[in-house]
mmCIF file of C-alpha atoms in Angstrom:
data_model
loop_
_atom_site.group_PDB
_atom_site.id
_atom_site.type_symbol
_atom_site.label_atom_id
_atom_site.label_comp_id
_atom_site.label_asym_id
_atom_site.label_seq_id
_atom_site.Cartn_x
_atom_site.Cartn_y
_atom_site.Cartn_z
ATOM 1 C CA MET A 163 5.418 -22.172 20.891
ATOM 2 C CA ALA A 164 8.416 -20.016 20.587
ATOM 3 C CA GLY A 165 8.895 -19.540 24.266
ATOM 4 C CA VAL A 166 8.392 -17.206 27.100
ATOM 5 C CA LYS A 167 11.487 -15.121 26.412
ATOM 6 C CA ALA A 168 10.176 -13.953 23.089
ATOM 7 C CA LEU A 169 6.848 -13.116 24.655
ATOM 8 C CA VAL A 170 8.502 -11.092 27.390
ATOM 9 C CA ALA A 171 10.685 -9.265 24.895
ATOM 10 C CA LEU A 172 7.713 -8.451 22.704
ATOM 11 C CA SER A 173 5.637 -7.239 25.595
ATOM 12 C CA PHE A 174 8.552 -5.080 26.708
ATOM 13 C CA SER A 175 8.862 -3.471 23.325
ATOM 14 C CA GLY A 176 5.113 -3.019 23.179
ATOM 15 C CA ALA A 177 5.217 -1.279 26.521
ATOM 16 C CA ILE A 178 8.035 0.961 25.320
ATOM 17 C CA GLY A 179 6.044 1.878 22.244
ATOM 18 C CA LEU A 180 2.971 2.704 24.262
ATOM 19 C CA THR A 181 5.144 4.688 26.642
ATOM 20 C CA PHE A 182 6.373 6.830 23.768
ATOM 21 C CA LEU A 183 2.801 7.376 22.692
ATOM 22 C CA MET A 184 1.679 8.339 26.169
ATOM 23 C CA LEU A 185 4.682 10.601 26.646
ATOM 24 C CA GLY A 186 3.707 12.361 23.477
ATOM 25 C CA CYS A 187 0.306 13.027 24.945
ATOM 26 C CA ALA A 188 0.787 13.459 28.650
ATOM 27 C CA LEU A 189 3.961 15.462 29.164
ATOM 28 C CA GLU A 190 3.325 18.831 30.696
ATOM 29 C CA ASP A 191 4.634 20.620 27.640
ATOM 30 C CA TYR A 192 2.101 18.856 25.432
ATOM 31 C CA GLY A 193 -0.977 17.785 27.334
ATOM 32 C CA VAL A 194 -3.078 17.078 24.256
ATOM 33 C CA TYR A 195 -4.552 13.622 23.850
ATOM 34 C CA TRP A 196 -5.560 13.610 20.170
ATOM 35 C CA PRO A 197 -2.617 11.341 19.174
ATOM 36 C CA LEU A 198 -4.231 8.455 21.012
ATOM 37 C CA PHE A 199 -6.341 7.928 17.912
ATOM 38 C CA VAL A 200 -3.382 6.162 16.281
ATOM 39 C CA LEU A 201 -4.214 3.257 18.594
ATOM 40 C CA ILE A 202 -7.149 2.582 16.298
ATOM 41 C CA PHE A 203 -4.713 2.108 13.419
ATOM 42 C CA HIS A 204 -2.565 -0.176 15.544
ATOM 43 C CA ALA A 205 -5.544 -2.289 16.456
ATOM 44 C CA ILE A 206 -6.838 -2.737 12.914
ATOM 45 C CA SER A 207 -3.477 -3.269 11.256
ATOM 46 C CA PRO A 208 -3.354 -7.095 11.667
ATOM 47 C CA ILE A 209 -6.956 -7.541 10.568
ATOM 48 C CA PRO A 210 -6.445 -7.662 6.762
ATOM 49 C CA HIS A 211 -3.799 -10.337 7.223
ATOM 50 C CA PHE A 212 -6.134 -12.508 9.281
ATOM 51 C CA ILE A 213 -9.026 -12.002 6.909
ATOM 52 C CA ALA A 214 -6.836 -13.075 3.996
ATOM 53 C CA LYS A 215 -5.538 -16.049 5.929
ATOM 54 C CA ARG A 216 -9.033 -17.248 6.707
ATOM 55 C CA ALA A 217 -10.411 -16.549 3.263
ATOM 56 C CA THR A 218 -7.843 -18.592 1.339
ATOM 57 C CA TYR A 219 -8.339 -22.136 2.481
ATOM 58 C CA ASP A 220 -5.908 -23.688 0.029
ATOM 59 C CA SER A 221 -2.228 -23.622 0.745
ATOM 60 C CA ASP A 222 -1.576 -20.944 -1.831
ATOM 61 C CA ALA A 223 2.053 -20.725 -1.038
ATOM 62 C CA THR A 224 3.000 -19.171 -4.313
ATOM 63 C CA SER A 225 0.756 -16.245 -4.886
ATOM 64 C CA SER A 226 -2.613 -15.143 -3.667
ATOM 65 C CA ALA A 227 -4.426 -12.043 -4.705
ATOM 66 C CA CYS A 228 -6.233 -11.966 -1.383
ATOM 67 C CA ARG A 229 -2.934 -11.961 0.473
ATOM 68 C CA GLU A 230 -1.606 -9.123 -1.619
ATOM 69 C CA LEU A 231 -4.765 -7.137 -1.117
ATOM 70 C CA ALA A 232 -4.208 -7.641 2.590
ATOM 71 C CA TYR A 233 -0.659 -6.354 2.256
ATOM 72 C CA PHE A 234 -1.944 -3.355 0.335
ATOM 73 C CA PHE A 235 -4.442 -2.431 3.045
ATOM 74 C CA THR A 236 -2.025 -3.140 5.875
ATOM 75 C CA THR A 237 0.498 -0.834 4.270
ATOM 76 C CA GLY A 238 -2.203 1.778 3.966
ATOM 77 C CA ILE A 239 -3.054 1.478 7.628
ATOM 78 C CA VAL A 240 0.628 1.791 8.594
ATOM 79 C CA VAL A 241 1.073 4.848 6.377
ATOM 80 C CA SER A 242 -2.048 6.383 7.877
ATOM 81 C CA ALA A 243 -0.798 5.774 11.390
ATOM 82 C CA PHE A 244 2.346 7.722 10.522
ATOM 83 C CA GLY A 245 0.573 10.401 8.564
ATOM 84 C CA PHE A 246 -2.039 11.225 11.188
ATOM 85 C CA PRO A 247 0.318 12.704 13.829
ATOM 86 C CA VAL A 248 2.215 14.601 11.139
ATOM 87 C CA ILE A 249 -0.971 16.262 10.020
ATOM 88 C CA LEU A 250 -1.950 17.032 13.591
ATOM 89 C CA ALA A 251 1.405 18.734 14.055
ATOM 90 C CA ARG A 252 1.103 20.605 10.774
ATOM 91 C CA VAL A 253 -2.091 22.282 11.949
ATOM 92 C CA SER A 254 -0.560 22.880 15.376
ATOM 93 C CA VAL A 255 -3.040 20.745 17.232
ATOM 94 C CA ILE A 256 -0.041 19.013 18.761
ATOM 95 C CA LYS A 257 3.525 20.185 18.967
ATOM 96 C CA TRP A 258 6.266 18.751 16.776
ATOM 97 C CA GLY A 259 7.980 17.232 19.767
ATOM 98 C CA ALA A 260 4.850 15.315 20.606
ATOM 99 C CA CYS A 261 4.588 14.296 16.964
ATOM 100 C CA GLY A 262 8.118 12.935 17.070
ATOM 101 C CA LEU A 263 7.386 10.916 20.185
ATOM 102 C CA VAL A 264 4.192 9.527 18.677
ATOM 103 C CA LEU A 265 6.014 8.549 15.468
ATOM 104 C CA ALA A 266 8.692 6.787 17.500
ATOM 105 C CA GLY A 267 5.993 4.982 19.460
ATOM 106 C CA ASN A 268 4.302 3.992 16.185
ATOM 107 C CA ALA A 269 7.519 2.537 14.839
ATOM 108 C CA VAL A 270 8.145 0.499 17.975
ATOM 109 C CA ILE A 271 4.571 -0.778 18.164
ATOM 110 C CA PHE A 272 4.502 -1.798 14.503
ATOM 111 C CA LEU A 273 7.847 -3.547 14.997
ATOM 112 C CA THR A 274 6.291 -5.357 17.939
ATOM 113 C CA ILE A 275 3.262 -6.425 15.905
ATOM 114 C CA GLN A 276 5.519 -7.677 13.123
ATOM 115 C CA GLY A 277 7.605 -9.431 15.755
ATOM 116 C CA PHE A 278 4.499 -11.221 16.930
ATOM 117 C CA PHE A 279 3.851 -12.476 13.424
ATOM 118 C CA LEU A 280 7.453 -13.540 13.032
ATOM 119 C CA VAL A 281 7.696 -15.389 16.279
ATOM 120 C CA PHE A 282 4.229 -16.810 16.706
ATOM 121 C CA GLY A 283 3.171 -17.182 13.094
ATOM 122 C CA ARG A 284 5.446 -20.128 12.415
ATOM 123 C CA GLY A 285 3.754 -23.122 13.870
ATOM 124 C CA ASP A 286 0.430 -22.888 12.140
ATOM 125 C CA ASP A 287 1.283 -23.936 8.632
ATOM 126 C CA PHE A 288 -1.529 -26.379 8.082
ATOM 127 C CA SER A 289 -3.339 -26.498 11.366
ATOM 128 C CA TRP A 290 -6.428 -24.377 11.502
ATOM 129 C CA GLU A 291 -7.468 -25.390 14.982
ATOM 130 C CA GLN A 292 -5.738 -22.578 16.726
ATOM 131 C CA TRP A 293 -8.738 -20.410 16.053
ATOM 132 C CA MET B 267 25.014 4.772 -26.666
ATOM 133 C CA SER B 268 22.647 2.752 -28.707
ATOM 134 C CA GLY B 269 22.519 -0.303 -26.563
ATOM 135 C CA PHE B 270 23.084 0.924 -23.056
ATOM 136 C CA LEU B 271 19.503 0.395 -21.989
ATOM 137 C CA GLU B 272 19.548 -3.235 -22.989
ATOM 138 C CA GLY B 273 20.642 -4.273 -19.566
ATOM 139 C CA LEU B 274 17.750 -2.508 -17.881
ATOM 140 C CA ARG B 275 15.160 -5.218 -18.328
ATOM 141 C CA CYS B 276 13.483 -5.040 -14.997
ATOM 142 C CA SER B 277 11.307 -8.047 -15.516
ATOM 143 C CA GLU B 278 14.401 -10.222 -15.518
ATOM 144 C CA CYS B 279 16.569 -8.544 -12.951
ATOM 145 C CA ILE B 280 13.965 -8.731 -10.198
ATOM 146 C CA ASP B 281 13.511 -12.431 -9.879
ATOM 147 C CA TRP B 282 12.566 -12.934 -6.287
ATOM 148 C CA GLY B 283 9.735 -15.273 -7.026
ATOM 149 C CA GLU B 284 6.568 -14.647 -5.132
ATOM 150 C CA LYS B 285 8.211 -11.894 -3.097
ATOM 151 C CA ARG B 286 7.910 -9.633 -6.102
ATOM 152 C CA ASN B 287 4.173 -9.582 -5.747
ATOM 153 C CA THR B 288 4.447 -8.811 -2.072
ATOM 154 C CA ILE B 289 6.885 -5.993 -2.668
ATOM 155 C CA ALA B 290 4.773 -4.637 -5.488
ATOM 156 C CA SER B 291 1.603 -4.598 -3.421
ATOM 157 C CA ILE B 292 3.377 -2.999 -0.485
ATOM 158 C CA ALA B 293 4.874 -0.367 -2.775
ATOM 159 C CA ALA B 294 1.487 0.257 -4.325
ATOM 160 C CA GLY B 295 -0.055 0.640 -0.882
ATOM 161 C CA VAL B 296 2.604 3.067 0.259
ATOM 162 C CA LEU B 297 2.270 5.213 -2.850
ATOM 163 C CA PHE B 298 -1.514 5.206 -2.925
ATOM 164 C CA PHE B 299 -2.053 6.068 0.721
ATOM 165 C CA THR B 300 0.791 8.582 0.819
ATOM 166 C CA GLY B 301 -0.926 10.375 -2.046
ATOM 167 C CA TRP B 302 -4.167 10.539 -0.109
ATOM 168 C CA TRP B 303 -2.495 11.716 3.075
ATOM 169 C CA ILE B 304 -0.783 14.508 1.132
ATOM 170 C CA ILE B 305 -4.131 15.843 -0.038
ATOM 171 C CA ILE B 306 -5.631 15.419 3.434
ATOM 172 C CA ASP B 307 -2.719 17.484 4.726
ATOM 173 C CA ALA B 308 -3.342 20.234 2.192
ATOM 174 C CA ALA B 309 -7.076 20.235 2.862
ATOM 175 C CA VAL B 310 -6.550 20.492 6.603
ATOM 176 C CA ILE B 311 -4.034 23.303 6.413
ATOM 177 C CA TYR B 312 -5.894 25.401 3.851
ATOM 178 C CA PRO B 313 -9.602 25.075 4.621
ATOM 179 C CA ARG B 314 -10.605 28.224 2.760
ATOM 180 C CA MET B 315 -11.899 27.972 -0.759
ATOM 181 C CA ASP B 316 -9.836 30.868 -2.064
ATOM 182 C CA GLU B 317 -6.616 29.175 -0.976
ATOM 183 C CA PHE B 318 -7.582 25.645 -1.940
ATOM 184 C CA ASN B 319 -10.706 25.180 -4.019
ATOM 185 C CA HIS B 320 -12.057 21.953 -2.608
ATOM 186 C CA SER B 321 -13.588 20.918 -5.896
ATOM 187 C CA TYR B 322 -10.029 19.984 -6.870
ATOM 188 C CA HIS B 323 -10.580 16.855 -4.791
ATOM 189 C CA ALA B 324 -12.485 15.438 -7.750
ATOM 190 C CA CYS B 325 -9.167 14.828 -9.486
ATOM 191 C CA GLY B 326 -7.973 12.460 -6.797
ATOM 192 C CA VAL B 327 -11.325 10.709 -6.599
ATOM 193 C CA ILE B 328 -11.305 9.984 -10.322
ATOM 194 C CA ALA B 329 -7.706 8.799 -10.021
ATOM 195 C CA THR B 330 -8.766 6.397 -7.283
ATOM 196 C CA VAL B 331 -11.644 5.075 -9.399
ATOM 197 C CA ALA B 332 -9.178 4.605 -12.256
ATOM 198 C CA PHE B 333 -6.787 2.781 -9.899
ATOM 199 C CA LEU B 334 -9.562 0.389 -8.909
ATOM 200 C CA MET B 335 -10.596 -0.160 -12.509
ATOM 201 C CA ILE B 336 -7.059 -0.850 -13.665
ATOM 202 C CA ASN B 337 -6.463 -3.323 -10.892
ATOM 203 C CA ALA B 338 -9.738 -5.112 -11.387
ATOM 204 C CA VAL B 339 -8.543 -6.808 -14.567
ATOM 205 C CA SER B 340 -5.541 -9.009 -14.874
ATOM 206 C CA ASN B 341 -3.137 -9.444 -17.746
ATOM 207 C CA GLY B 342 -4.614 -12.813 -18.538
ATOM 208 C CA GLN B 343 -8.080 -11.489 -19.082
ATOM 209 C CA VAL B 344 -6.854 -8.872 -21.491
ATOM 210 C CA ARG B 345 -4.742 -11.328 -23.418
ATOM 211 C CA GLY B 346 -7.556 -13.841 -23.362
ATOM 212 C CA ASP B 347 -5.585 -16.728 -21.968
ATOM 213 C CA SER B 348 -6.975 -16.938 -18.456
ATOM 214 C CA TYR B 349 -9.386 -19.692 -17.568
ATOM 215 C CA SER B 350 -11.910 -17.495 -15.845
ATOM 216 C CA GLU B 351 -13.486 -15.260 -18.412
ATOM 217 C CA GLY B 352 -15.366 -12.874 -16.215
ATOM 218 C CA CYS B 353 -18.675 -11.379 -17.170
ATOM 219 C CA LEU B 354 -17.238 -9.033 -19.788
ATOM 220 C CA GLY B 355 -15.042 -11.362 -21.798
ATOM 221 C CA GLN B 356 -11.803 -10.390 -23.438
ATOM 222 C CA THR B 357 -13.092 -7.426 -25.413
ATOM 223 C CA GLY B 358 -14.934 -6.130 -22.389
ATOM 224 C CA ALA B 359 -11.800 -6.451 -20.293
ATOM 225 C CA ARG B 360 -9.855 -4.462 -22.878
ATOM 226 C CA ILE B 361 -12.474 -1.726 -22.978
ATOM 227 C CA TRP B 362 -12.560 -1.636 -19.176
ATOM 228 C CA LEU B 363 -8.785 -1.296 -19.022
ATOM 229 C CA PHE B 364 -8.845 1.309 -21.762
ATOM 230 C CA ILE B 365 -11.376 3.417 -19.886
ATOM 231 C CA GLY B 366 -9.447 2.918 -16.653
ATOM 232 C CA PHE B 367 -6.252 4.141 -18.226
ATOM 233 C CA MET B 368 -8.009 7.053 -19.862
ATOM 234 C CA LEU B 369 -9.304 8.123 -16.469
ATOM 235 C CA ALA B 370 -5.882 7.658 -14.898
ATOM 236 C CA PHE B 371 -4.035 9.665 -17.525
ATOM 237 C CA GLY B 372 -6.828 12.205 -17.544
ATOM 238 C CA SER B 373 -6.634 12.793 -13.825
ATOM 239 C CA LEU B 374 -2.840 13.068 -14.029
ATOM 240 C CA ILE B 375 -3.141 15.677 -16.764
ATOM 241 C CA ALA B 376 -5.893 17.441 -14.834
ATOM 242 C CA SER B 377 -3.696 17.644 -11.771
ATOM 243 C CA MET B 378 -0.928 19.246 -13.811
ATOM 244 C CA TRP B 379 -3.484 21.645 -15.251
ATOM 245 C CA ILE B 380 -4.693 22.528 -11.769
ATOM 246 C CA LEU B 381 -1.143 23.160 -10.611
ATOM 247 C CA PHE B 382 -0.128 25.302 -13.560
ATOM 248 C CA GLY B 383 -3.424 26.900 -14.483
ATOM 249 C CA GLY B 384 -4.859 27.355 -11.042
ATOM 250 C CA TYR B 385 -1.778 28.238 -9.059
ATOM 251 C CA VAL B 386 1.325 28.993 -11.088
ATOM 252 C CA ALA B 387 -0.282 31.029 -13.866
ATOM 253 C CA LYS B 388 -2.369 33.014 -11.431
ATOM 254 C CA GLU B 389 0.782 33.589 -9.378
ATOM 255 C CA LYS B 390 -0.940 32.772 -6.150
ATOM 256 C CA ALA B 391 0.978 33.306 -2.962
ATOM 257 C CA ILE B 392 0.146 29.844 -1.661
ATOM 258 C CA VAL B 393 1.121 27.202 -4.192
ATOM 259 C CA TYR B 394 1.235 24.194 -1.871
ATOM 260 C CA PRO B 395 -2.351 22.978 -2.503
ATOM 261 C CA GLY B 396 -1.639 22.788 -6.230
ATOM 262 C CA ILE B 397 1.568 20.864 -5.576
ATOM 263 C CA ALA B 398 -0.349 18.585 -3.224
ATOM 264 C CA VAL B 399 -3.007 17.820 -5.848
ATOM 265 C CA PHE B 400 -0.312 17.069 -8.411
ATOM 266 C CA PHE B 401 1.659 14.791 -6.097
ATOM 267 C CA GLN B 402 -1.468 13.015 -4.934
ATOM 268 C CA ASN B 403 -2.409 12.116 -8.464
ATOM 269 C CA ALA B 404 1.165 11.253 -9.417
ATOM 270 C CA PHE B 405 1.479 8.912 -6.441
ATOM 271 C CA ILE B 406 -1.872 7.264 -7.108
ATOM 272 C CA PHE B 407 -0.927 6.799 -10.763
ATOM 273 C CA PHE B 408 2.406 5.204 -9.963
ATOM 274 C CA GLY B 409 0.855 3.148 -7.208
ATOM 275 C CA GLY B 410 -1.619 1.818 -9.693
ATOM 276 C CA SER B 411 1.065 0.855 -12.145
ATOM 277 C CA ALA B 412 3.183 -0.772 -9.434
ATOM 278 C CA ASP B 413 0.381 -3.069 -8.346
ATOM 279 C CA PRO B 414 0.851 -6.708 -9.287
ATOM 280 C CA GLY B 415 -2.607 -6.815 -10.802
ATOM 281 C CA SER B 416 -2.020 -3.939 -13.149
ATOM 282 C CA TRP B 417 -1.156 -3.956 -16.756
ATOM 283 C CA PHE B 418 2.357 -2.561 -16.357
ATOM 284 C CA SER B 419 3.644 -5.157 -13.986
ATOM 285 C CA ASN B 420 5.052 -8.145 -15.761
ATOM 286 C CA ASN B 421 3.417 -10.603 -13.481
ATOM 287 C CA HIS B 422 3.298 -14.102 -14.810
ATOM 288 C CA LEU B 423 0.986 -15.459 -12.172
ATOM 289 C CA GLU B 424 -1.480 -12.619 -12.729
ATOM 290 C CA PRO B 425 -3.316 -12.463 -9.451
ATOM 291 C CA LYS B 426 -6.373 -10.306 -9.487
ATOM 292 C CA LEU B 427 -6.818 -7.828 -6.705
ATOM 293 C CA PHE B 428 -10.490 -7.300 -7.265
ATOM 294 C CA LEU B 429 -13.125 -9.483 -8.800
ATOM 295 C CA LEU B 430 -15.305 -8.195 -11.563
ATOM 296 C CA PRO B 431 -18.978 -8.740 -10.947
ATOM 297 C CA GLY B 432 -19.977 -12.199 -11.989
ATOM 298 C CA ASP B 433 -16.393 -13.331 -12.194
ATOM 299 C CA ALA B 434 -15.402 -16.828 -11.249
ATOM 300 C CA SER B 435 -14.150 -16.808 -7.719
ATOM 301 C CA LEU B 436 -10.502 -17.019 -6.869
ATOM 302 C CA ARG B 437 -11.095 -20.491 -5.585
ATOM 303 C CA SER B 438 -12.398 -21.858 -8.834
ATOM 304 C CA PRO B 439 -10.645 -25.069 -9.797
ATOM 305 C CA SER B 440 -9.473 -23.736 -13.140
ATOM 306 C CA SER B 441 -7.686 -20.753 -11.657
ATOM 307 C CA CYS B 442 -6.192 -23.030 -9.027
ATOM 308 C CA ILE B 443 -4.965 -25.315 -11.770
ATOM 309 C CA ALA B 444 -3.409 -22.404 -13.614
ATOM 310 C CA CYS B 445 -1.785 -21.189 -10.435
ATOM 311 C CA ALA B 446 -0.571 -24.651 -9.571
ATOM 312 C CA GLN B 447 0.834 -25.205 -13.033
ATOM 313 C CA ALA B 448 2.693 -21.940 -12.901
ATOM 314 C CA ALA B 449 3.943 -22.732 -9.420
ATOM 315 C CA PHE B 450 4.992 -26.221 -10.442
ATOM 316 C CA SER B 451 6.960 -24.978 -13.435
ATOM 317 C CA ARG B 452 8.642 -22.399 -11.246
ATOM 318 C CA SER B 453 9.413 -24.930 -8.608
ATOM 319 C CA GLN B 454 11.186 -27.037 -11.185
ATOM 320 C CA THR B 455 13.664 -24.250 -11.672
ATOM 321 C CA SER B 456 14.043 -23.297 -8.055
ATOM 322 C CA ALA B 457 15.147 -25.438 -5.180
ATOM 323 C CA ARG B 458 12.014 -24.955 -3.126
ATOM 324 C CA PRO B 459 9.610 -27.816 -2.481
ATOM 325 C CA LEU B 460 6.238 -27.325 -4.131
ATOM 326 C CA ASP B 461 4.073 -27.365 -1.085
ATOM 327 C CA SER B 462 6.230 -25.412 1.255
ATOM 328 C CA SER B 463 4.422 -22.789 3.146
ATOM 329 C CA GLU B 464 5.883 -19.353 3.515
ATOM 330 C CA ALA B 465 9.621 -19.604 3.817
ATOM 331 C CA PRO B 466 11.044 -18.722 7.213
ATOM 332 C CA GLU B 467 12.339 -15.520 5.804
ATOM 333 C CA GLY B 468 8.897 -14.626 4.453
ATOM 334 C CA PRO B 469 7.614 -12.155 7.001
ATOM 335 C CA CYS B 470 11.163 -11.057 7.657
ATOM 336 C CA GLY B 471 11.569 -10.393 3.977
ATOM 337 C CA GLN B 472 8.236 -8.643 3.820
ATOM 338 C CA PHE B 473 9.112 -6.525 6.773
ATOM 339 C CA ALA B 474 12.534 -5.710 5.402
ATOM 340 C CA THR B 475 11.055 -4.721 2.083
ATOM 341 C CA LEU B 476 8.384 -2.678 3.812
ATOM 342 C CA VAL B 477 11.007 -0.864 5.815
ATOM 343 C CA SER B 478 13.143 -0.306 2.780
ATOM 344 C CA TRP B 479 10.210 1.008 0.747
ATOM 345 C CA LEU B 480 9.150 3.234 3.595
ATOM 346 C CA ALA B 481 12.674 4.505 3.842
ATOM 347 C CA LYS B 482 12.762 5.129 0.143
ATOM 348 C CA SER B 483 9.420 6.829 -0.213
ATOM 349 C CA TRP B 484 9.210 8.810 2.980
ATOM 350 C CA PRO B 485 11.701 11.570 2.129
ATOM 351 C CA LEU B 486 9.376 12.683 -0.640
ATOM 352 C CA PRO B 487 6.486 13.870 1.532
ATOM 353 C CA PHE B 488 8.847 15.601 3.874
ATOM 354 C CA LEU B 489 10.517 17.304 0.947
ATOM 355 C CA ILE B 490 7.102 18.478 -0.114
ATOM 356 C CA LEU B 491 6.378 19.707 3.385
ATOM 357 C CA LEU B 492 9.673 21.573 3.370
ATOM 358 C CA VAL B 493 8.819 23.216 0.101
ATOM 359 C CA SER B 494 5.539 24.520 1.470
#
C-alpha cells in the first residue's frame, strides 16, 4: 500500500475536481445542471482497463490487443467527457464560463483517476486476490 | 534533394518498444472519437435539413464500418505468416482488407464531395456542416491508419484489436508462442527482464503520451469551431 498521504492527496484533488464541476453547475450566473452528465463518463472511464486486466490472464507484459482496445475505448470516453460540455456550450444550453469550469473539473478528475492507477496499481503484479 | 527523405523512416525512429502500441491506440482513439464529436456538434447546432442534410451522416457510418473492418485483420493474416488462420484464410483476409480500404477511401472521397458539391459549389451561407463531415471522415481515416492493428502501422507484434468470427482466440497457445518468441527476441536486445510486468514508468508514460497527444490534437477542433 502506498500510504495514507497519497490517498489524502488524491481525495483532495478529487474533491477539487468535483468542486469545479459543481461550481460550473450551481453558481448563480449559471444554474443549469446538465453538465453533471459528465460524471457518467468519469465513472465508466476505468472500466475498459479493468475488463482488459481480467480478460488477459497471462502476464502479457509485451503487447496485448485487449489492453490496447481498452486504451482505445478509455481515450474515447475521455474525449467524450471533454466534448460533451463544449457541445452544450455551443448550443447555449450552458454558458461558456460554466463550460470552462466543467472542463477544468474534468481535467482534475481524470488526473486523479490516473493518479489512483499510478499509486495503487503497483502492488498487484501477479496477485489476483485483491478482487 | 534526392535523398533528403531517407532519414524519415518512422518505423525505425520510433523505437519505444511496447509503448508504441499504446501510443498508437491512444492516438487512434483520440482521432476517432474527436471525429465523431465534431459531427455530433454540427448535428446539434444545425438541426434543420436545409442547413445540414442529415443523410450525410451515412458517410461517417460507412467510415466507422471501414475502420472496424481494417482493424479486424492483422498484418500477419494478410501476409500469411500468423499461426491463427481465422475463418477466412489468407485470401479472405486480403479481400476483407481490400473491401475495408475501399470503403474507407470511398467515405473520405464522399466527404470531400459533400463539402465541395453540397456546400461550396452551392455557395451556401453555412458551410460548417460540410467542413464537419469532411473532418469527421478525415479523422476517422487517420485514426484507422494509426491503430496498431491496421495495415499501415509497422507493428511487428501484430496484435489484433478485433477477432474475426471463428478466429482462434487471443489466448491460443500458438499466438502466445508467437508473442513470446517476439518478446524474447526483443528482450535479448533490450535490457529489460523477460517477465517484467509493466515498467514503473508505464502508466506515467501512457499518461504523458495521452496528455501530449491531447495537447497536439485538441487545437484542431477549436480551430474548426473558430472557423464556423
